[in-house]
Coordinates of C-alpha atoms and ligand atoms in Angstrom, one line a residue:
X1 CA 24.2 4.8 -11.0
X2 CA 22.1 7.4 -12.4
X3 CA 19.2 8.8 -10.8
X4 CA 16.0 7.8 -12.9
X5 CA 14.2 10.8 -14.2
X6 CA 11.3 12.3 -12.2
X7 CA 8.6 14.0 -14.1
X8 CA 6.1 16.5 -13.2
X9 CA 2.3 16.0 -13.1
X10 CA 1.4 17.3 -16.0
X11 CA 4.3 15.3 -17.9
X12 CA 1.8 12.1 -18.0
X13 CA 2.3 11.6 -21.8
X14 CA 5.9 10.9 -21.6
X15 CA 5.2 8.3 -18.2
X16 CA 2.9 6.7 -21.3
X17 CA 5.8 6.6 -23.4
X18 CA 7.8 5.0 -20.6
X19 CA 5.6 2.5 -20.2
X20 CA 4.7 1.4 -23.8
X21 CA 9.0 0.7 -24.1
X22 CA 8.5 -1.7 -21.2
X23 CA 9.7 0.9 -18.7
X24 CA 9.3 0.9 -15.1
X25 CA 7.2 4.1 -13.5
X26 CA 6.5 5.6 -9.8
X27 CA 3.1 6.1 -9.9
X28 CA 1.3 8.4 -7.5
X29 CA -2.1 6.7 -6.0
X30 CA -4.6 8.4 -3.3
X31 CA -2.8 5.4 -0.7
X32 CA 0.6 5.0 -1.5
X33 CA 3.7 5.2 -4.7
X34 CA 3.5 2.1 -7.1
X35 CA 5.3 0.6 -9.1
X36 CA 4.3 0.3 -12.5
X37 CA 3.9 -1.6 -15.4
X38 CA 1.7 -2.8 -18.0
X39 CA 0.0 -5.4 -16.6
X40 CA 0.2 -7.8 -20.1
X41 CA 4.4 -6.8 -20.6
X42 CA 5.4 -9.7 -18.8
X43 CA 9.3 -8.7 -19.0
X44 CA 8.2 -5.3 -17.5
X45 CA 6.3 -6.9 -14.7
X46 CA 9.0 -9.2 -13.9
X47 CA 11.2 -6.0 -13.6
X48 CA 9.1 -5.4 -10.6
X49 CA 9.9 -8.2 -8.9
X50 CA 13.6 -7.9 -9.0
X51 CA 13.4 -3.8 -8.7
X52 CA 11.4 -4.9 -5.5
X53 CA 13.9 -8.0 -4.3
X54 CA 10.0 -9.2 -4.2
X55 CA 9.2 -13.4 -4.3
X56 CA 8.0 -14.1 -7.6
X57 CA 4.8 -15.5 -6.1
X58 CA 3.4 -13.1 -4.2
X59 CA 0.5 -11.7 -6.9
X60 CA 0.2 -7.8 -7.5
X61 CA -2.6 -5.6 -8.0
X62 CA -3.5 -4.9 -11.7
X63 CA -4.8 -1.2 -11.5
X64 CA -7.9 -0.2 -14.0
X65 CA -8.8 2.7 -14.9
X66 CA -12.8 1.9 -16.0
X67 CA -15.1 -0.4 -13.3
X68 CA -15.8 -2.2 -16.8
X69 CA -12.6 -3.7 -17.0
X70 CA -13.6 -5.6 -14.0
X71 CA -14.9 -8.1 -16.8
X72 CA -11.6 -7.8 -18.8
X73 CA -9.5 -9.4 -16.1
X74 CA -12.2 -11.5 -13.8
X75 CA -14.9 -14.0 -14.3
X76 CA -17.5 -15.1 -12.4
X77 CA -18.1 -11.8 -11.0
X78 CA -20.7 -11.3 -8.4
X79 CA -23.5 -8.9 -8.2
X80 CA -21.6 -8.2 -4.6
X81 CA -18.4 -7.6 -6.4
X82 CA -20.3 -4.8 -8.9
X83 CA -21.7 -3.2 -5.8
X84 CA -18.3 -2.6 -4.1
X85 CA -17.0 -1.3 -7.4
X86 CA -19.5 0.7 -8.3
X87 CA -19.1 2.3 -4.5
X88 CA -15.9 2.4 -4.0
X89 CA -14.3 3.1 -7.3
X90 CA -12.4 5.2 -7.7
X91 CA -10.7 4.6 -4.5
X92 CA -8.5 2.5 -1.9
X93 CA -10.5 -0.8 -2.4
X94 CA -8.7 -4.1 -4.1
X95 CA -10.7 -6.8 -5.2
X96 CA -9.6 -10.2 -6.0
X97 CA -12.1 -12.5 -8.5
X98 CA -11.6 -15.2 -10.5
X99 CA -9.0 -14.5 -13.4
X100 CA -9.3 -14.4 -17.1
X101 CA -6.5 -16.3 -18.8
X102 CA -5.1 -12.7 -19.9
X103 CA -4.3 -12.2 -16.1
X104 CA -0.9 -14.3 -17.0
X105 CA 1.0 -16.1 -14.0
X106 CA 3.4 -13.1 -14.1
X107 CA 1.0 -11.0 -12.3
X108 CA -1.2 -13.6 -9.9
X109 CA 1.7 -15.7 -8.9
X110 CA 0.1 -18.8 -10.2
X111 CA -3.1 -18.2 -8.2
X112 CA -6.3 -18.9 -9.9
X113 CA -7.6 -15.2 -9.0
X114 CA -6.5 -11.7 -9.8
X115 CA -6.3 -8.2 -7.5
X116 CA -8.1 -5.4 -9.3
X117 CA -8.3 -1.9 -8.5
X118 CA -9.1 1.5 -9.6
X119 CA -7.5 4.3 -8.1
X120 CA -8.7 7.9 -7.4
X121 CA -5.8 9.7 -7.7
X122 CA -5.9 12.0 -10.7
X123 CA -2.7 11.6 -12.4
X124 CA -2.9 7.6 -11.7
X125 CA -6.7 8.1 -13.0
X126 CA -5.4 9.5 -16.2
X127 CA -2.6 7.5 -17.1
X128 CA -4.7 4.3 -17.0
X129 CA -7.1 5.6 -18.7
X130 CA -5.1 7.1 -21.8
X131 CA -3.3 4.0 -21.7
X132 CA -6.9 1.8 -22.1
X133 CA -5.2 -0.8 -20.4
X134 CA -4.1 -2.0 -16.8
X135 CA -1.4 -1.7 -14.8
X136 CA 0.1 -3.8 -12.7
X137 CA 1.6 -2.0 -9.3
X138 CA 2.7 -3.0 -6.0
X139 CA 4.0 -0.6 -3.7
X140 CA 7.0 1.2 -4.6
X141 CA 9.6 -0.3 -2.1
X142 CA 12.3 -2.9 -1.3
X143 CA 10.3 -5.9 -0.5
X144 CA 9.3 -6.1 3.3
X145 CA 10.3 -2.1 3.6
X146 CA 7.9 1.1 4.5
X147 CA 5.5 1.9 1.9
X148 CA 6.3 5.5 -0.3
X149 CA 4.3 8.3 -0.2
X150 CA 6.0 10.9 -1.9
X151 CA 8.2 10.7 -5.0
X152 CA 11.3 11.5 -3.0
X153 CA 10.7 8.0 -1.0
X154 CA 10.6 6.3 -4.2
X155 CA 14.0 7.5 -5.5
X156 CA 15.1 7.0 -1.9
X157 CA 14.3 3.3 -2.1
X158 CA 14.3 2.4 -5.7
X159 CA 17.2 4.5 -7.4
X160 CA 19.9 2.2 -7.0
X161 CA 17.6 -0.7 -9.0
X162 CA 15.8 1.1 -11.6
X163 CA 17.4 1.9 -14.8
X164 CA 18.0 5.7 -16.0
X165 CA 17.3 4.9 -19.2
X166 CA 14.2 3.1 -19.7
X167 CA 12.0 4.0 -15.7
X168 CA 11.1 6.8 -14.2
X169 CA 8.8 8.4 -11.2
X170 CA 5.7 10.9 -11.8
X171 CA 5.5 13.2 -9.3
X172 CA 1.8 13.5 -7.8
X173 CA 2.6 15.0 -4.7
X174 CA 2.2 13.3 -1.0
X175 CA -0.7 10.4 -1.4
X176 CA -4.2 11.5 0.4
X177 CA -4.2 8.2 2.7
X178 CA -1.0 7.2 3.7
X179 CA -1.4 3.7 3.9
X180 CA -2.3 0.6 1.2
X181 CA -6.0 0.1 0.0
X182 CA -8.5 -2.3 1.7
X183 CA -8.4 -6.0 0.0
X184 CA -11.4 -8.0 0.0
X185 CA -11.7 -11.4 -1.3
X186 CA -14.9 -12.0 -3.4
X187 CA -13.7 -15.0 -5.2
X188 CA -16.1 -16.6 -1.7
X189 CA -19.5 -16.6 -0.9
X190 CA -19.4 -14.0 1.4
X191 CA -16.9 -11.7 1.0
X192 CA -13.8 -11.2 3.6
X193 CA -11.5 -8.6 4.0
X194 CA -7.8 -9.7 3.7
X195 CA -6.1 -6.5 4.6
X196 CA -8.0 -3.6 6.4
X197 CA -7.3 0.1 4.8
X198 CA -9.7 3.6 4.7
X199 CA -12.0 1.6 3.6
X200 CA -13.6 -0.1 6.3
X201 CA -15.6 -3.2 7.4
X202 CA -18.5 -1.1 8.5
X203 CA -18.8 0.6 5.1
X204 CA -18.7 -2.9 3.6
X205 CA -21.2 -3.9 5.5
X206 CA -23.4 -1.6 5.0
X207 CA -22.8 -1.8 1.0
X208 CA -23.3 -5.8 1.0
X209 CA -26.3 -5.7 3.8
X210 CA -24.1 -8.2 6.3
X211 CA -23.8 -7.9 10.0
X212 CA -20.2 -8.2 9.9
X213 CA -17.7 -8.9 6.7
X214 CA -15.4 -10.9 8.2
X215 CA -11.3 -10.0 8.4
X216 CA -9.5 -13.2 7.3
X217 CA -6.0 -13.0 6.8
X218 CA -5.1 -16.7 6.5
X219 CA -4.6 -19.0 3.1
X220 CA -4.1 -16.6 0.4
X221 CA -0.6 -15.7 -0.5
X222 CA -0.3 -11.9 0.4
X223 CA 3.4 -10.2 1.5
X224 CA 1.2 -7.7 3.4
X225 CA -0.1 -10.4 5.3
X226 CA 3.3 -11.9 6.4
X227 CA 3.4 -11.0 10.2
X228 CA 7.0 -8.8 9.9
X229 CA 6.5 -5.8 6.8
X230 CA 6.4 -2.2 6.7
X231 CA 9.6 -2.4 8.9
X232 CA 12.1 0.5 9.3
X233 CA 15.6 -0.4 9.9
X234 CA 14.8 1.3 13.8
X235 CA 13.2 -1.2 16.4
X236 CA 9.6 -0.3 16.5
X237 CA 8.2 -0.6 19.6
X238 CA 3.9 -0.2 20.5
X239 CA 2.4 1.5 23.3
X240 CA -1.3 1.4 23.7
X241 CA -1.6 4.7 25.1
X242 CA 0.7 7.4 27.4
X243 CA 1.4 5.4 30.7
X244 CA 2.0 2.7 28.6
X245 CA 4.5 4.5 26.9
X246 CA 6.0 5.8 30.1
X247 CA 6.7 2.7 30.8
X248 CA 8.5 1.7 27.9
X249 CA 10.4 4.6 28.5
X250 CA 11.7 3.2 31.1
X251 CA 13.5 0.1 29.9
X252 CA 15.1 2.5 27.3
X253 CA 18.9 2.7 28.0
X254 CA 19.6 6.5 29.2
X255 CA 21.6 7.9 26.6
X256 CA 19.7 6.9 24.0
X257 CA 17.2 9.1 22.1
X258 CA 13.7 7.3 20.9
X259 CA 11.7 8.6 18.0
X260 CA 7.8 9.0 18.8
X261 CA 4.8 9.0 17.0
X262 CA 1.5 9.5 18.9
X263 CA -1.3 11.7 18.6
X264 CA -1.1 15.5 19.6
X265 CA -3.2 14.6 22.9
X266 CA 0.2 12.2 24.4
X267 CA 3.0 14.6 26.1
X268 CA 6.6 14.1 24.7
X269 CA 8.7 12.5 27.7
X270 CA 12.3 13.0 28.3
X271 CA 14.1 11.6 25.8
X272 CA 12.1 10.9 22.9
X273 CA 11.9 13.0 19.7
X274 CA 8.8 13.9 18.0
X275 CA 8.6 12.3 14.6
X276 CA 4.8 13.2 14.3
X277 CA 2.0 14.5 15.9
X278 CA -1.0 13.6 14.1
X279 CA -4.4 15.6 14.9
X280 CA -6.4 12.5 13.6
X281 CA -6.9 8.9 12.7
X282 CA -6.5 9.9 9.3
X283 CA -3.9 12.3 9.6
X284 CA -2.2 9.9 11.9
X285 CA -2.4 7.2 8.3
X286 CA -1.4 10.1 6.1
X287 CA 2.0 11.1 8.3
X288 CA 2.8 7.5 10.0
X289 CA 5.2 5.7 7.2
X290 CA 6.9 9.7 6.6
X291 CA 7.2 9.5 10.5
X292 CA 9.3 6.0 10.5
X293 CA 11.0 6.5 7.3
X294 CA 12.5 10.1 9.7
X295 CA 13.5 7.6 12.4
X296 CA 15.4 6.0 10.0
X297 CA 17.0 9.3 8.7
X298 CA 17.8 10.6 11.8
X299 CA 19.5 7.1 12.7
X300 CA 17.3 6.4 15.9
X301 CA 17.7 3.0 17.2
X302 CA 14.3 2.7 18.6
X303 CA 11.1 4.7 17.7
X304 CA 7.5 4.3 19.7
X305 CA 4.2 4.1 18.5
X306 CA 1.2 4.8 20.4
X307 CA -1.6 2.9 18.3
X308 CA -4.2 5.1 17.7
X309 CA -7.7 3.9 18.9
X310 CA -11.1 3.4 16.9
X311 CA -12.4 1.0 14.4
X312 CA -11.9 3.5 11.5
X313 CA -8.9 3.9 9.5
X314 CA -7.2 3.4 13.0
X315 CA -7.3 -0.7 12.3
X316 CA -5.0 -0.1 9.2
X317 CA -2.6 1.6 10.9
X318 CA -2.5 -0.5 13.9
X319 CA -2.0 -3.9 11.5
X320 CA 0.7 -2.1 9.8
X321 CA 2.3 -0.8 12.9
X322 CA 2.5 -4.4 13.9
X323 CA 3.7 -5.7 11.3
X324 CA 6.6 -2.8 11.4
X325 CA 7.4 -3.6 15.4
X326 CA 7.3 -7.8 14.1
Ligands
LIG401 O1 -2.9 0.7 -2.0 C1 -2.4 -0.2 -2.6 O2 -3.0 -1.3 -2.6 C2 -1.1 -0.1 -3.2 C3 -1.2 0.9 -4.4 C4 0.1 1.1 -5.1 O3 -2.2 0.6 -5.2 N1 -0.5 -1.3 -3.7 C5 -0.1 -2.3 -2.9 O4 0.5 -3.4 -3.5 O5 -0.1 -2.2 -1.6 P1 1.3 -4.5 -2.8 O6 1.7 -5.4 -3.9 O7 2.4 -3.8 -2.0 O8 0.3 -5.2 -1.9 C6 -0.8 -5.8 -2.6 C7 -1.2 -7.0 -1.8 C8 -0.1 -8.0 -1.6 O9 -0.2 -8.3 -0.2 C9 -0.5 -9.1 -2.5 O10 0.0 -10.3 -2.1 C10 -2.0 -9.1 -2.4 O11 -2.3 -7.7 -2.5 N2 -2.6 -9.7 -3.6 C11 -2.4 -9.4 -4.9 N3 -3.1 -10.3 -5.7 C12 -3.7 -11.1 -4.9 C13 -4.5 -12.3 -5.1 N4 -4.8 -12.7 -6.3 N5 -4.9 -13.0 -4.0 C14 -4.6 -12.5 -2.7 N6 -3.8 -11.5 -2.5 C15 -3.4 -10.8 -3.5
LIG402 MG1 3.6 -3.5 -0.4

């Protein structure tokens, strides 16, 4: 199959064209590559689900590009909810509220609520908002597959389902964060985060005035959620620090070579390769789905993580490590 086209950044008005004929495009956001489509083309969004291989009800985010459309998509939208827009928008927060009846099946999977979100990337930022109208964009992989974060993973992952003709990817560079926004739930009383990201409880706490915005990650229907995701095709295994690792090491068959990723304070043991080094928490989000997506490339059997520590950014990227090593 053809490749599908990949456009530069400043070649946003033809990704508009692509879009308005029901086309398929690779978005750049600040967290990770979507997926895109116009949230209301129901034949493009179902196009996402089987470009993905994706259930057809697990909901997706509609992206916005104004905090007004909150009120375009969602009801029954707290003064909560406002806050955490008006704080964190542009940026890696998803909120779900109530839907408006525009926010069709196609794109909540039935539920009675809808994910919105406006990103802060600049060439996401300007599509939506030349477009005046949302987009609806999951993560740009196979279903239950690392998340992108350059254009190249896209095509990578997606070239052999999108059509030449009528998709394409934008090119925005490497995303900022590295891994998927924060989702809270504010269709509740008090508001709950169902996946962690850069944004973090503590700043939602201090936003809502609550001791502690709780992390529930139980009834609604979310594939990030499921316990085995972001999986490589290499065993993942997690260490919690370096003798910890050492002692994985140590069940590890000889002659065969295990990827790492850990921070640049752990040593390298015999027999592991380096996938990345990360000088941070958020340079360890920023590099850690490049680093496993290398494992894969360089056909490694087995790659080690050590978690990072903190209760920053630190408890995305340990969820998603565990869900890879699931
Ligand atoms: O950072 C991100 O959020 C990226 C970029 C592209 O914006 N998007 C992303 O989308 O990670 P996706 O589809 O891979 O993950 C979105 C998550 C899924 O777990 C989905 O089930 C959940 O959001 N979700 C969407 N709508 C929901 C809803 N109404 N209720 C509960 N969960 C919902
Ligand atoms: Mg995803």
């Amino acid at each position: 199959m053809n490749q599908p086209r990949v456009l530069a950044e400043a070649e946003y008005s033809a990704a508009i064209t692509i879009l308005r004929a029901g086309g398929l495009l690779g978005l750049p956001t600040e967290t990770v590559y979507g997926l895109a489509a116009i949230a209301t083309d129901e034949k493009a969004v179902r196009r996402i689900y089987e470009v993905k291989g994706r259930p057809l009800d697990h909901p997706v985010i509609v992206h916005i590009g104004s905090i007004e459309e909150l009120d375009f998509w969602g009801h029954e939208i707290s003064s909560d909810t406002r806050l955490l827009a008006e704080k964190f928008w542009p940026g890696p927060l998803t909120i779900i509220v109530k839907r408006k009846v525009i926010a069709g099946d196609w794109l909540t999977g039935g539920q009675e609520t809808v994910a919105l979100r406006m990103p802060s990337h600049p060439v996401a930022l300007k599509i939506l908002q030349e477009l005046g109208t949302g987009l609806a964009a999951p993560s740009a992989n196979r279903f239950g597959s690392v998340s992108p974060t350059t254009a190249e993973h896209v095509i990578a992952d997606l070239q052999d389902y999108l059509d030449a003709d009528l998709d394409a990817v934008i090119d925005g560079g490497p995303c900022e964060v590295g891994v998927e926004s924060t989702i809270v739930n504010c269709t509740t009383k008090h508001p709950t985060v169902l996946r962690p990201g850069a944004i973090t409880q503590e700043e939602i706490d201090v936003v809502l005035n609550v001791k502690k915005v709780e992390l529930e990650t139980s009834h609604i229907k979310a594939p990030g959620l499921l316990e085995s995701h972001y999986s490589p095709n290499a065993k993942v295994l997690l260490a919690k620090d370096e003798s910890d690792l050492l002692e994985l090491m140590k069940q590890i068959p000889a002659k065969q070579f295990v990827g790492l990723i850990a921070q640049e304070k752990i040593g390298t043991p015999n027999g592991c390769i380096r996938l990345a080094m990360p000088q941070s928490n958020n340079d360890y989000a920023h590099v850690v789905y490049e680093a496993l997506r290398e494992g894969d490339r360089q056909i490694l059997q087995t790659i080690i993580a050590v978690m990072p520590e903190g209760d920053d950014i630190a408890i995305a990227i340990r969820d998603r490590l565990t869900k890879a090593a699931h």
